[in-house]
PDB file of C-alpha atoms in Angstrom:
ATOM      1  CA  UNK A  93      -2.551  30.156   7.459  1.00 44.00           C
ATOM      2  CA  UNK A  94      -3.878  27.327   5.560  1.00 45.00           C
ATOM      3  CA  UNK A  95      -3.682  26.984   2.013  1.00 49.00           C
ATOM      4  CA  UNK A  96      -6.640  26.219  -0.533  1.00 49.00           C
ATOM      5  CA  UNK A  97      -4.823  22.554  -1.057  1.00 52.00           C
ATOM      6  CA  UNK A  98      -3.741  22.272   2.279  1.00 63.00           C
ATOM      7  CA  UNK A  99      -4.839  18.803   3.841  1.00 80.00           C
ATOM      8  CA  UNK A 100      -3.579  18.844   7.257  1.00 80.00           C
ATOM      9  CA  UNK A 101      -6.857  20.344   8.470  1.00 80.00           C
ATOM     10  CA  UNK A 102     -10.055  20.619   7.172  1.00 85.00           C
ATOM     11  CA  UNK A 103     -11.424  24.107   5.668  1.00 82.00           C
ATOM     12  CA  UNK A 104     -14.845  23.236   5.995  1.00 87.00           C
ATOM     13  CA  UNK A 105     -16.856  24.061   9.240  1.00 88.00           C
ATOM     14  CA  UNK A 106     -17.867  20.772  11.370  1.00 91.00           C
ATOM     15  CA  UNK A 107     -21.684  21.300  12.767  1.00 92.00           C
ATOM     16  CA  UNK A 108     -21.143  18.521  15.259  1.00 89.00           C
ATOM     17  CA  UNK A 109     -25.207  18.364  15.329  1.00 92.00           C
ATOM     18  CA  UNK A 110     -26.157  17.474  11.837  1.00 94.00           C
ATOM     19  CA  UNK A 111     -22.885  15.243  11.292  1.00 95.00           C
ATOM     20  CA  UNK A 112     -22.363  11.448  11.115  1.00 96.00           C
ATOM     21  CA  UNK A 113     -18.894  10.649  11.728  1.00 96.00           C
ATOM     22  CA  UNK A 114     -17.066   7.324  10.897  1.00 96.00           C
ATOM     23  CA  UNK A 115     -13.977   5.538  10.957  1.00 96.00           C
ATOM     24  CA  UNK A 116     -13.254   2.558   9.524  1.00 95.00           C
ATOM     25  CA  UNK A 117     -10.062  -0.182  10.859  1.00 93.00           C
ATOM     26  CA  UNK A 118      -9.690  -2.187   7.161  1.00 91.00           C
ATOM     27  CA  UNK A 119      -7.999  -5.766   7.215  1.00 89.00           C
ATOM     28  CA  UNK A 120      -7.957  -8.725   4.727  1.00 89.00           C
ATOM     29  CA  UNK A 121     -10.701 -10.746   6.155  1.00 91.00           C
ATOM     30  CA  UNK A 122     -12.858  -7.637   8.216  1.00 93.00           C
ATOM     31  CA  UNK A 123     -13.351  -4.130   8.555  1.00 94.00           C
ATOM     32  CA  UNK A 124     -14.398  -2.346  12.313  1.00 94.00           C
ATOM     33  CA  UNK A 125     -16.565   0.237  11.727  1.00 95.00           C
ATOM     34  CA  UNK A 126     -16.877   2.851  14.791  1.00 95.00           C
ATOM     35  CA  UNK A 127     -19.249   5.959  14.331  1.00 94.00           C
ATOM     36  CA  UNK A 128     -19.936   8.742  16.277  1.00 94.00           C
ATOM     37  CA  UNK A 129     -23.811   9.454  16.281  1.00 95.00           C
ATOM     38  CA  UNK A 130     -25.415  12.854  16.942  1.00 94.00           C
ATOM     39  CA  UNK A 131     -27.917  12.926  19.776  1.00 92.00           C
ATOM     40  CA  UNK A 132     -27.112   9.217  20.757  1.00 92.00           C
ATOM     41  CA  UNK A 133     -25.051   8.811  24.028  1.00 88.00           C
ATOM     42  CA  UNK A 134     -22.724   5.295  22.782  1.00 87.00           C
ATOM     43  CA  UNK A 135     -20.710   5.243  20.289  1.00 88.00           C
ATOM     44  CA  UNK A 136     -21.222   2.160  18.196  1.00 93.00           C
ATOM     45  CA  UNK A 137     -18.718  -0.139  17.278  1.00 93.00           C
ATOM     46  CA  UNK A 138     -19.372  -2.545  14.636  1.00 93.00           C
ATOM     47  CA  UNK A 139     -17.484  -5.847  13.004  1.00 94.00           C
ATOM     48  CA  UNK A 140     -18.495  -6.640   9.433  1.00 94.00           C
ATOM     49  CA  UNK A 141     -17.412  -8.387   6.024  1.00 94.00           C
ATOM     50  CA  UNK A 142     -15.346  -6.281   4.037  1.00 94.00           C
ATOM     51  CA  UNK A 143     -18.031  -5.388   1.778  1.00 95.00           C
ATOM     52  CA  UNK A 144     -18.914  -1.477   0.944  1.00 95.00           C
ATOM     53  CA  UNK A 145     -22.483  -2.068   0.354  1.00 96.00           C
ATOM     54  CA  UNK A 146     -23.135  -3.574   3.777  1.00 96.00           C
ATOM     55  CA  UNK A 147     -20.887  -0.509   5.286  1.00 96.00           C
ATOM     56  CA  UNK A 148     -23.103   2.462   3.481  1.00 96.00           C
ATOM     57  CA  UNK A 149     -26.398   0.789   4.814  1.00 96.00           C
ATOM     58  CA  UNK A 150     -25.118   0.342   8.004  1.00 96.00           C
ATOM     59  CA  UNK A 151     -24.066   4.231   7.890  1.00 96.00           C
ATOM     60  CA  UNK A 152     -27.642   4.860   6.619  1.00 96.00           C
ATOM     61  CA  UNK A 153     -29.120   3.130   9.827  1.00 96.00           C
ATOM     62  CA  UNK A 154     -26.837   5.679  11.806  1.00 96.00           C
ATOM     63  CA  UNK A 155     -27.859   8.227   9.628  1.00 96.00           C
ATOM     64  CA  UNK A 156     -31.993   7.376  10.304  1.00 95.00           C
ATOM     65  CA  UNK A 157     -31.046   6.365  14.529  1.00 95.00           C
ATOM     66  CA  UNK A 158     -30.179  10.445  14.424  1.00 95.00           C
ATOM     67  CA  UNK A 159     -32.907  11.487  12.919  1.00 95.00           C
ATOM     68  CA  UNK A 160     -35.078   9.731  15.346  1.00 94.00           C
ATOM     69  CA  UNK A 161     -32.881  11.197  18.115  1.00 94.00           C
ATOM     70  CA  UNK A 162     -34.254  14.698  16.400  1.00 94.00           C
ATOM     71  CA  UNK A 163     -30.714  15.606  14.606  1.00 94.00           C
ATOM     72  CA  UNK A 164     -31.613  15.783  10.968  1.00 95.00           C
ATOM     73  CA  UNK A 165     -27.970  14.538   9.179  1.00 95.00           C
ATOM     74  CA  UNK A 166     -26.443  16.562   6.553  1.00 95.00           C
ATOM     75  CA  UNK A 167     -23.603  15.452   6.140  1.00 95.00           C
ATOM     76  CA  UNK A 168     -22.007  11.911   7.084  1.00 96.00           C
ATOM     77  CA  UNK A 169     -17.887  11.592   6.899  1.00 96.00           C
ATOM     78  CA  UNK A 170     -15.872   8.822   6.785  1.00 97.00           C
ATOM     79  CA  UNK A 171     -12.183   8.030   7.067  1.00 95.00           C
ATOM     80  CA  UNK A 172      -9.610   5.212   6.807  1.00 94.00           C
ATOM     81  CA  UNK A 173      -6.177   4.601   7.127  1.00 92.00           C
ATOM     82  CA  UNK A 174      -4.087   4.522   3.493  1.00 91.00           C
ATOM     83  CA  UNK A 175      -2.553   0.905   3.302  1.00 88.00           C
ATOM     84  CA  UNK A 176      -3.820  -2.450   1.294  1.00 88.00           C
ATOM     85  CA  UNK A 177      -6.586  -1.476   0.149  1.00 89.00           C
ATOM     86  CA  UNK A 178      -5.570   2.092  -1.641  1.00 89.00           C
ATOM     87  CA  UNK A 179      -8.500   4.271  -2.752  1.00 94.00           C
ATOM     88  CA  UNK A 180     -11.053   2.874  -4.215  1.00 94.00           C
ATOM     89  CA  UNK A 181     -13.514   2.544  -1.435  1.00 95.00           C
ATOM     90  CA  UNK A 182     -12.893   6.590  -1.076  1.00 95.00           C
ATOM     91  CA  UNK A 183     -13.609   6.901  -5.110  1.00 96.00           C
ATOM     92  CA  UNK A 184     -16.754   4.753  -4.189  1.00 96.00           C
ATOM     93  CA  UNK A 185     -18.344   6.249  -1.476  1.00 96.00           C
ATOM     94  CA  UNK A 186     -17.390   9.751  -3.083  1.00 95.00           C
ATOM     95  CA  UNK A 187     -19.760   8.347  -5.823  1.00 96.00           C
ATOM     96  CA  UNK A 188     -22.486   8.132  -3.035  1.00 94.00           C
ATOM     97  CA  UNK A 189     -22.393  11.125  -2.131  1.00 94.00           C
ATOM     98  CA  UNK A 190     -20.387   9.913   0.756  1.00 95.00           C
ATOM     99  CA  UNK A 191     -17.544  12.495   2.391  1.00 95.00           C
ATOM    100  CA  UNK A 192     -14.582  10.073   2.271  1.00 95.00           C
ATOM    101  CA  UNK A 193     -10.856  11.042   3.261  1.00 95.00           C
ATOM    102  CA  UNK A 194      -7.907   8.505   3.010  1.00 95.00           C
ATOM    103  CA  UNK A 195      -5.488   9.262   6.299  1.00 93.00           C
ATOM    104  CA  UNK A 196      -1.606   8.999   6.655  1.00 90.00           C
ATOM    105  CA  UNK A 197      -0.350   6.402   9.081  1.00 84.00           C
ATOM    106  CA  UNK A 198       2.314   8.029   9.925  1.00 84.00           C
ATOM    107  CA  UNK A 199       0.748  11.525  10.671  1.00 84.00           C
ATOM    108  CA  UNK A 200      -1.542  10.468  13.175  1.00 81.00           C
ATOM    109  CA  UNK A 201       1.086  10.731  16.918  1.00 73.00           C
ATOM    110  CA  UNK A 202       0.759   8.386  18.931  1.00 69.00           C
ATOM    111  CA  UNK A 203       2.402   8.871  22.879  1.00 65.00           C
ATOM    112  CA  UNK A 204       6.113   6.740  23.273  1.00 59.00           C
ATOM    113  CA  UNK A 205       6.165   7.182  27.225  1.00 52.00           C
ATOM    114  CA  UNK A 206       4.430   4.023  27.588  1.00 50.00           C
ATOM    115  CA  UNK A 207       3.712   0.734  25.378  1.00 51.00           C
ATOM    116  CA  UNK A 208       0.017   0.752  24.025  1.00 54.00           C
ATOM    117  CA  UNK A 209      -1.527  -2.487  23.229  1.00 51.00           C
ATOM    118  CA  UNK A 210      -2.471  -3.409  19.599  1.00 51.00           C
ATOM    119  CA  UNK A 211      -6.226  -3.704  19.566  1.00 54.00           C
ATOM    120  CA  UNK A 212      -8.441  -2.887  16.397  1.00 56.00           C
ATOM    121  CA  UNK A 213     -10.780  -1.389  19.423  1.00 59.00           C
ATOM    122  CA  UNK A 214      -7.911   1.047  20.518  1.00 62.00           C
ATOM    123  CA  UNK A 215      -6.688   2.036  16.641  1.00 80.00           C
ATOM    124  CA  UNK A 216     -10.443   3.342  15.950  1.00 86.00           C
ATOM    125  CA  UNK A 217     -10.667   5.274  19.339  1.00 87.00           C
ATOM    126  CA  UNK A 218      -7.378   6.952  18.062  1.00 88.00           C
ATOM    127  CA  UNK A 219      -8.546   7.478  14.572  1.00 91.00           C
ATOM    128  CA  UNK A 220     -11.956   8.788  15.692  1.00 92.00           C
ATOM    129  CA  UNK A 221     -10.266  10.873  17.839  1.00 91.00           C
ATOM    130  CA  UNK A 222      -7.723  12.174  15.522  1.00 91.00           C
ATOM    131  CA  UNK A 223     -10.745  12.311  12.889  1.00 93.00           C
ATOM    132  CA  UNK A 224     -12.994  14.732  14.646  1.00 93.00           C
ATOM    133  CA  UNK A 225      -9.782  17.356  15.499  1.00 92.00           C
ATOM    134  CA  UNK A 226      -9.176  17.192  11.458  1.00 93.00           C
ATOM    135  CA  UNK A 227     -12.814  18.267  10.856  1.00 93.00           C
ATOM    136  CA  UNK A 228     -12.732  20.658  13.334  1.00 91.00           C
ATOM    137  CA  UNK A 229      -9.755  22.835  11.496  1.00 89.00           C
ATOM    138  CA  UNK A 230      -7.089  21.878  14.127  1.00 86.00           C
ATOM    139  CA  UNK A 231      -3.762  21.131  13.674  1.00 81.00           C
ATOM    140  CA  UNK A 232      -1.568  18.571  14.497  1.00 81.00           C
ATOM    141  CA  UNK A 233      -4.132  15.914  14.983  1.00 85.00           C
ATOM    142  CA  UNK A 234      -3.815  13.896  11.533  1.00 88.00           C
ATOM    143  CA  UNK A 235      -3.077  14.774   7.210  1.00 88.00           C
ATOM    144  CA  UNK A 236      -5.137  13.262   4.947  1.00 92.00           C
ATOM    145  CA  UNK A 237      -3.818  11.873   1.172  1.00 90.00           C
ATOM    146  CA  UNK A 238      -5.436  13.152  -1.746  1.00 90.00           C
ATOM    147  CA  UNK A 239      -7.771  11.023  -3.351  1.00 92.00           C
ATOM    148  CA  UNK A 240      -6.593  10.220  -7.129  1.00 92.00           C
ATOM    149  CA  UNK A 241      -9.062   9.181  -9.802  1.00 92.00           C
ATOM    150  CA  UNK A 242      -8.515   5.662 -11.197  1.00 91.00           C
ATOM    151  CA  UNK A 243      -6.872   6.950 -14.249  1.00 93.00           C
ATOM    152  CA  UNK A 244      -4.431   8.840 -11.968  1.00 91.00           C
ATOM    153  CA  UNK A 245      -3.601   6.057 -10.447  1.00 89.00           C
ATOM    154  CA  UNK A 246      -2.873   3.937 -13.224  1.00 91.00           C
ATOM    155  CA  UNK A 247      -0.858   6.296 -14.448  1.00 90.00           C
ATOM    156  CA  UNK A 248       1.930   5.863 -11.953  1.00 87.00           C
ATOM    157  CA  UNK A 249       2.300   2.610 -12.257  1.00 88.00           C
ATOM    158  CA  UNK A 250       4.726   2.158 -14.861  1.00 89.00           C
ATOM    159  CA  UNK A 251       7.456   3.780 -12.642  1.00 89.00           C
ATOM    160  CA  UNK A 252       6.123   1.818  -9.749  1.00 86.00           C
ATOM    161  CA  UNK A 253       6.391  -1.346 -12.409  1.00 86.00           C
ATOM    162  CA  UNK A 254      10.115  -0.015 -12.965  1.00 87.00           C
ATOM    163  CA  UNK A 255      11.067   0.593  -9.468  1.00 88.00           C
ATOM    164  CA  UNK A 256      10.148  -2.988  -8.625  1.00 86.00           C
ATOM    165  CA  UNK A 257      11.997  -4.774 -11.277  1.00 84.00           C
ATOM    166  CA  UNK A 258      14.770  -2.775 -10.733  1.00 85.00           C
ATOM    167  CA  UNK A 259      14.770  -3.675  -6.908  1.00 87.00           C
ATOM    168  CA  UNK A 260      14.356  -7.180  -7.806  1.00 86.00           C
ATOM    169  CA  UNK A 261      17.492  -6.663 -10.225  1.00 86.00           C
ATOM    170  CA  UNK A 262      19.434  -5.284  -7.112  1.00 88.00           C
ATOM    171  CA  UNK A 263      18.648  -8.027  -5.380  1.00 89.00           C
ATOM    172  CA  UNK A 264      19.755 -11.136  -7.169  1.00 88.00           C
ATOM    173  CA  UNK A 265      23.190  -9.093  -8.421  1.00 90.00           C
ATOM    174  CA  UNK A 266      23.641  -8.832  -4.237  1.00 91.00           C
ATOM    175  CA  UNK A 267      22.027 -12.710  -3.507  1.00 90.00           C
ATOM    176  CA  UNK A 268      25.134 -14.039  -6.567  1.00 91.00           C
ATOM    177  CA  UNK A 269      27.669 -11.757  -5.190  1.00 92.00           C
ATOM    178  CA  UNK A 270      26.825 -13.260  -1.908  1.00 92.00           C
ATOM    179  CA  UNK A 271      26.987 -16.881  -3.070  1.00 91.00           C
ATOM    180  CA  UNK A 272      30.257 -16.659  -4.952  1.00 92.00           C
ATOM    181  CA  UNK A 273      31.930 -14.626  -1.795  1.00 93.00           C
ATOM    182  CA  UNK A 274      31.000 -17.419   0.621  1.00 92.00           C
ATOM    183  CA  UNK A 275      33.138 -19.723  -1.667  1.00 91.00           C
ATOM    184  CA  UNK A 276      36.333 -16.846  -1.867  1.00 93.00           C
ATOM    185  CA  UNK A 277      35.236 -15.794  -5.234  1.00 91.00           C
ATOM    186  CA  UNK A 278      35.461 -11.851  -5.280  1.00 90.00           C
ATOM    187  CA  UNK A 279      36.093 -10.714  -8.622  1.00 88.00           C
ATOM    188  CA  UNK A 280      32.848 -11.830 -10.788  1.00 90.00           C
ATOM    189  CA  UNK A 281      30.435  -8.928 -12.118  1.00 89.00           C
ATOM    190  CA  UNK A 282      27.252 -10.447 -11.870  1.00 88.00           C
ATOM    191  CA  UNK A 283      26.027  -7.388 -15.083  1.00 86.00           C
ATOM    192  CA  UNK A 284      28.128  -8.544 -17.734  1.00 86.00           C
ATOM    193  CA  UNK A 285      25.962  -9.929 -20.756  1.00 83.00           C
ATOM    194  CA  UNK A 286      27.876 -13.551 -20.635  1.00 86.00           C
ATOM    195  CA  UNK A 287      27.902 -13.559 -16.849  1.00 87.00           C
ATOM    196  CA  UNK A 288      25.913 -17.134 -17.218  1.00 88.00           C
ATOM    197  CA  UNK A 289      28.921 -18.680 -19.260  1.00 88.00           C
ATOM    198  CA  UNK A 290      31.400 -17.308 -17.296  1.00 89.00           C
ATOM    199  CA  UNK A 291      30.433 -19.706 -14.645  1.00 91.00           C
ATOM    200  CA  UNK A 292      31.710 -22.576 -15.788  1.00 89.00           C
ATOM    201  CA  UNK A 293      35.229 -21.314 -15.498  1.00 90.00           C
ATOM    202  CA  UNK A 294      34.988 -19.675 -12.216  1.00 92.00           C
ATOM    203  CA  UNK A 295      37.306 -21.444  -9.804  1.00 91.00           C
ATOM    204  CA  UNK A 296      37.667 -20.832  -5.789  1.00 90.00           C
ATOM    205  CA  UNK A 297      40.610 -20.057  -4.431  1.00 90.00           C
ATOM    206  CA  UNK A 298      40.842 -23.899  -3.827  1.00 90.00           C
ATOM    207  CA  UNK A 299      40.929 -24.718  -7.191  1.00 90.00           C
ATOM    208  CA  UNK A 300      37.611 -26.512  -7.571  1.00 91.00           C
ATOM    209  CA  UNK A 301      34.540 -25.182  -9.894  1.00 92.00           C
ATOM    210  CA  UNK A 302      31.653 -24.025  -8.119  1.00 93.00           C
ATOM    211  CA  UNK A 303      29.324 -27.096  -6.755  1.00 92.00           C
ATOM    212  CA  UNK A 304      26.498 -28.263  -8.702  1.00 92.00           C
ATOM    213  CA  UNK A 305      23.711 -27.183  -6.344  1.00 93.00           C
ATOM    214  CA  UNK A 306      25.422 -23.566  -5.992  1.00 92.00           C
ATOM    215  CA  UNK A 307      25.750 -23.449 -10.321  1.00 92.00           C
ATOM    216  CA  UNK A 308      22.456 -24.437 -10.819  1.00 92.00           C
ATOM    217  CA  UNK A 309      20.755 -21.800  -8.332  1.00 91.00           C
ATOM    218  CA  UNK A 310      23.655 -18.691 -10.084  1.00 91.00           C
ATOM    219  CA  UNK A 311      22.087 -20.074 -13.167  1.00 90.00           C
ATOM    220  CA  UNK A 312      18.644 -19.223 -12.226  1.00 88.00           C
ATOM    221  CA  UNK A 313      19.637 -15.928 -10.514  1.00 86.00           C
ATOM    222  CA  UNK A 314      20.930 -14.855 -13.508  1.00 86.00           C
ATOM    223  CA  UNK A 315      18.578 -16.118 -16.073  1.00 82.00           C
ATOM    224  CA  UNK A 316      15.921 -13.286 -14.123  1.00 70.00           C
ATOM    225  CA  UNK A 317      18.597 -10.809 -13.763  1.00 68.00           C
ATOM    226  CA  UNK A 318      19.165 -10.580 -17.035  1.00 61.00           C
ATOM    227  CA  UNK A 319      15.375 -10.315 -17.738  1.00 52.00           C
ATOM    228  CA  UNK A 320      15.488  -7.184 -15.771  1.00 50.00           C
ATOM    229  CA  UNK A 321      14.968  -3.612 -17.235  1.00 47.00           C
ATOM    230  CA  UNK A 322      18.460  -3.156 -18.163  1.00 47.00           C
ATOM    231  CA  UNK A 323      17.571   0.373 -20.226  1.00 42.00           C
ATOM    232  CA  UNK A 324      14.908   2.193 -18.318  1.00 46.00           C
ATOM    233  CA  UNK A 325      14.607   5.210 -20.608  1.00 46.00           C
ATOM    234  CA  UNK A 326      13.380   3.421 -23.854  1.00 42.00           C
ATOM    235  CA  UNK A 327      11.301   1.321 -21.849  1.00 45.00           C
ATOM    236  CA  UNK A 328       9.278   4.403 -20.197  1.00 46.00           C
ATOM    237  CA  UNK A 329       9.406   6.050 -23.810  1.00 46.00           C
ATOM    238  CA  UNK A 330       7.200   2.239 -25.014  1.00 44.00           C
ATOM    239  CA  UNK A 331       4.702   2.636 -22.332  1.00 45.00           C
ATOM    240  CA  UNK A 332       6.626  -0.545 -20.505  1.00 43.00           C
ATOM    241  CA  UNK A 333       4.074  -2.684 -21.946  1.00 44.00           C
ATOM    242  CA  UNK A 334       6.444  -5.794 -21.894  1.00 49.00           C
ATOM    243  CA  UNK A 335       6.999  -5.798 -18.068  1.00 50.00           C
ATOM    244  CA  UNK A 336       4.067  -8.666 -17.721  1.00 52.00           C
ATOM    245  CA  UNK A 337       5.436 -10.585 -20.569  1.00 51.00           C
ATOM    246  CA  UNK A 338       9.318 -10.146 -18.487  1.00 53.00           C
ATOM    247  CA  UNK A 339       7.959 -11.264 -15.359  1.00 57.00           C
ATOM    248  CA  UNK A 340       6.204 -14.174 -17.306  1.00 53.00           C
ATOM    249  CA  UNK A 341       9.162 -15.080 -19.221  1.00 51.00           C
ATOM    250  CA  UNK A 342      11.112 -15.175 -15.931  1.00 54.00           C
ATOM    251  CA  UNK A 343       8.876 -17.427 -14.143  1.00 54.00           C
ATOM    252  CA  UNK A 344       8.849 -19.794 -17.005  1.00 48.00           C
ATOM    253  CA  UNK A 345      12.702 -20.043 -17.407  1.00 48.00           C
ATOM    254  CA  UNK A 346      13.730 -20.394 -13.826  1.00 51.00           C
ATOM    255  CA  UNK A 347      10.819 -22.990 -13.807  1.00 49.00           C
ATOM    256  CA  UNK A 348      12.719 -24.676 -16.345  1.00 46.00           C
ATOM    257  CA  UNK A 349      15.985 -24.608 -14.757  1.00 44.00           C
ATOM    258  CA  UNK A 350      14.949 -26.044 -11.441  1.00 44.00           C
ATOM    259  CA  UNK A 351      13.757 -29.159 -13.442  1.00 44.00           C
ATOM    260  CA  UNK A 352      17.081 -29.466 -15.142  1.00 43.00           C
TER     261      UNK A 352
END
């Protein structure tokens, strides 16, 4: 049985008659709009800028092509795949008194017996299709995310902020440990707080320092490493309102390097 929050169907009942359905395929440069009209045999497929108010008057010429066809609309639905874009087309059609749902990717199947070519023409069939089973109640035809308000949103983003600096961190500690391996140096800890002097007096197993070229780029590594959020907890407590300022400093002193 469903629950009240449950999103993996919907709980209202679809009158197939009176509704305008919608999908939308979203890219950088385009969106695909495909719509399912009531009391109109095609089902139009349209290319457009990726601009919302030339999508909700093209949904309102839908909306008046059913009336014509003597289906009075009262309610017109519209969905998209989560990705680039987030929510804020939802947020703004909501405002327009526009039913807007945001789908997961990942929950819509998709058959693995045979390979399917990529077309944007295909992707809305399958999200139309997939669509219209959600509004009908059933299962296992698509989930839908829940639409967060802008302050909601913003709101997350300070662990988001955190998770990427720290994954940036990660990644230069494992790009130096890489760099000094290839020349038989195993023992350095990238962490420690003089890490940068220390490499002066590293030595290969050789004998010889490490070569200019190779310094220079450890240098910069670690200049941005050390810029990284080294104590996350009084960082959160302070609202992480330094991160721009970090990433800004960082930019400026690797720039700086590279010239030297």
């Amino acid at each position: 049985m469903p629950q009240l929050n449950d999103l993996s169907r919907s709980l209202v009942t679809l009158e197939q008659d009176a509704t305008l359905i919608a999908v939308i395929e979203m890219s950088l440069g385009s969106w695909l709009v495909a719509g399912r009209i009531p009391g109109v045999d095609r089902n139009p497929l349209r290319k457009q800028d990726p601009d919302p108010d030339t999508l909700l008057i093209r949904l309102h010429q839908w909306r008046d092509e059913a009336v014509r066809a003597g289906h009075p609309i009262i309610r017109i639905a519209v969905a998209f795949e989560a990705g680039r874009d987030g929510f804020w087309l939802a947020r703004w059609l909501l405002a327009r008194g526009i039913e807007a749902y945001v789908i997961h990717p990942t929950s819509i199947p998709v058959k693995r017996d045979h390979r399917r070519a990529k077309t944007d023409r295909l992707d809305t069939a399958l999200l139309i299709r997939a669509f219209v089973g959600w509004l009908r109640g059933e299962a296992d035809h698509c989930s839908m995310a829940a639409v967060p308000t802008l302050e909601e949103e913003d709101r997350k983003r300070p662990n988001r902020e955190h998770q990427t600096l720290s994954g940036e961190k990660t990644r230069i500690i494992n790009r130096v440990k890489g760099a000094l391996v290839r020349l038989g140096i195993r023992t350095f800890n990238p962490k420690l707080r003089n890490a940068v002097d220390r490499l002066d007096q590293l030595r290969s197993p050789e004998g010889v320092p490490i070569p200019p070229n190779t310094l220079a780029e450890l240098r910069r590594d670690l200049a941005g490493c050390a810029l990284s959020p080294n104590r996350p907890r009084p960082l959160r407590r302070h609202g992480w309102t330094n991160c721009a300022r970090l990433r800004l400093a960082a930019r400026m002193l690797w720039s700086g390097c590279s010239r030297k």
